[in-house]
PDB file of C-alpha atoms in Angstrom:
ATOM      1  CA  SER A   1       7.467 -11.366  -3.794  1.00 60.00           C
ATOM      2  CA  GLY A   2       4.265 -12.771  -1.948  1.00 70.00           C
ATOM      3  CA  GLU A   3       5.633 -11.274   0.748  1.00 78.00           C
ATOM      4  CA  LYS A   4       5.202  -7.711  -1.212  1.00 74.00           C
ATOM      5  CA  ALA A   5       2.254  -8.470  -2.787  1.00 82.00           C
ATOM      6  CA  THR A   6       0.287  -9.060   0.670  1.00 89.00           C
ATOM      7  CA  PRO A   7      -0.069  -6.042   1.563  1.00 87.00           C
ATOM      8  CA  LEU A   8      -1.808  -4.474  -1.584  1.00 89.00           C
ATOM      9  CA  PHE A   9      -3.942  -7.755  -1.734  1.00 91.00           C
ATOM     10  CA  LEU A  10      -5.287  -6.109   1.670  1.00 92.00           C
ATOM     11  CA  ALA A  11      -5.630  -3.385   0.925  1.00 91.00           C
ATOM     12  CA  MET A  12      -8.059  -4.111  -2.334  1.00 92.00           C
ATOM     13  CA  LEU A  13      -9.491  -6.362   0.432  1.00 94.00           C
ATOM     14  CA  VAL A  14     -10.542  -3.933   3.037  1.00 93.00           C
ATOM     15  CA  ALA A  15     -11.429  -1.026   0.091  1.00 92.00           C
ATOM     16  CA  LEU A  16     -13.998  -4.123  -1.394  1.00 93.00           C
ATOM     17  CA  THR A  17     -14.670  -4.814   1.975  1.00 93.00           C
ATOM     18  CA  ASP A  18     -15.396  -1.119   2.343  1.00 91.00           C
ATOM     19  CA  GLU A  19     -17.039  -0.332  -0.892  1.00 91.00           C
ATOM     20  CA  THR A  20     -19.648  -3.950  -0.053  1.00 92.00           C
ATOM     21  CA  ILE A  21     -20.332  -1.829   2.913  1.00 92.00           C
ATOM     22  CA  GLN A  22     -21.350   1.050   2.047  1.00 89.00           C
ATOM     23  CA  ALA A  23     -23.797  -0.032  -0.423  1.00 88.00           C
ATOM     24  CA  PHE A  24     -25.935  -2.297   1.799  1.00 90.00           C
ATOM     25  CA  THR A  25     -25.735   1.409   4.393  1.00 90.00           C
ATOM     26  CA  GLY A  26     -27.737   3.292   1.777  1.00 84.00           C
ATOM     27  CA  ARG A  27     -24.867   5.300   0.757  1.00 86.00           C
ATOM     28  CA  THR A  28     -23.077   5.409  -2.589  1.00 86.00           C
ATOM     29  CA  SER A  29     -20.496   3.124  -3.424  1.00 84.00           C
ATOM     30  CA  SER A  30     -17.986   3.104  -6.263  1.00 89.00           C
ATOM     31  CA  VAL A  31     -15.980   0.908  -8.077  1.00 90.00           C
ATOM     32  CA  PHE A  32     -13.628   4.152  -8.020  1.00 93.00           C
ATOM     33  CA  ASP A  33     -13.056   4.478  -4.682  1.00 91.00           C
ATOM     34  CA  VAL A  34     -11.735   1.170  -4.860  1.00 92.00           C
ATOM     35  CA  TRP A  35      -9.412   1.910  -7.050  1.00 93.00           C
ATOM     36  CA  LEU A  36      -8.212   4.992  -5.590  1.00 93.00           C
ATOM     37  CA  ASP A  37      -7.879   3.236  -2.147  1.00 92.00           C
ATOM     38  CA  PHE A  38      -5.629   0.817  -3.756  1.00 92.00           C
ATOM     39  CA  PHE A  39      -3.117   3.032  -5.612  1.00 94.00           C
ATOM     40  CA  GLY A  40      -3.221   5.123  -2.120  1.00 94.00           C
ATOM     41  CA  ALA A  41      -1.522   1.607  -1.149  1.00 91.00           C
ATOM     42  CA  VAL A  42       0.703   0.809  -4.032  1.00 92.00           C
ATOM     43  CA  THR A  43       1.942   4.480  -3.268  1.00 95.00           C
ATOM     44  CA  GLY A  44       2.287   4.388   0.550  1.00 93.00           C
ATOM     45  CA  CYS A  45       4.521   0.869  -0.303  1.00 90.00           C
ATOM     46  CA  ILE A  46       6.842   2.425  -3.232  1.00 92.00           C
ATOM     47  CA  LEU A  47       7.559   4.820  -0.506  1.00 95.00           C
ATOM     48  CA  ILE A  48       8.369   2.559   2.310  1.00 93.00           C
ATOM     49  CA  GLY A  49      10.810   0.679   0.277  1.00 90.00           C
ATOM     50  CA  ILE A  50      12.711   4.358  -0.980  1.00 93.00           C
ATOM     51  CA  ILE A  51      12.667   4.783   3.125  1.00 94.00           C
ATOM     52  CA  LEU A  52      13.953   1.784   3.851  1.00 92.00           C
ATOM     53  CA  ARG A  53      16.812   1.152   1.224  1.00 90.00           C
ATOM     54  CA  LYS A  54      17.880   4.679   1.509  1.00 90.00           C
ATOM     55  CA  ARG A  55      18.592   3.519   5.928  1.00 88.00           C
ATOM     56  CA  LYS A  56      19.740   0.505   4.861  1.00 86.00           C
ATOM     57  CA  LEU A  57      22.445   1.958   2.395  1.00 82.00           C
ATOM     58  CA  CYS A  58      23.346   4.468   5.092  1.00 84.00           C
ATOM     59  CA  ILE A  59      23.605   1.892   7.468  1.00 83.00           C
ATOM     60  CA  GLU A  60      25.871  -0.376   4.858  1.00 80.00           C
ATOM     61  CA  ASP A  61      27.646   3.469   4.503  1.00 78.00           C
ATOM     62  CA  SER A  62      28.567   4.471   8.182  1.00 80.00           C
ATOM     63  CA  GLU A  63      29.750   0.284   8.315  1.00 79.00           C
ATOM     64  CA  ALA A  64      32.049   0.389   5.496  1.00 80.00           C
ATOM     65  CA  LYS A  65      33.268   4.126   6.657  1.00 76.00           C
ATOM     66  CA  SER A  66      33.794   2.458  10.903  1.00 66.00           C
TER      67      SER A  66
END
């Protein structure tokens, strides 16, 4: 569980850091942008999980046939 949460924690940390830097450099900082970045990371993790699961099933299926 912690192994799955680490990439999401890092994504949130990067988004918060980016918005903090923007606030101090005169650019517009937005909480919405943090959530948008975070949900992009969640979507990426879900897609990677689906791809890896399908790949594992294909490998197991080919091993069972041989």
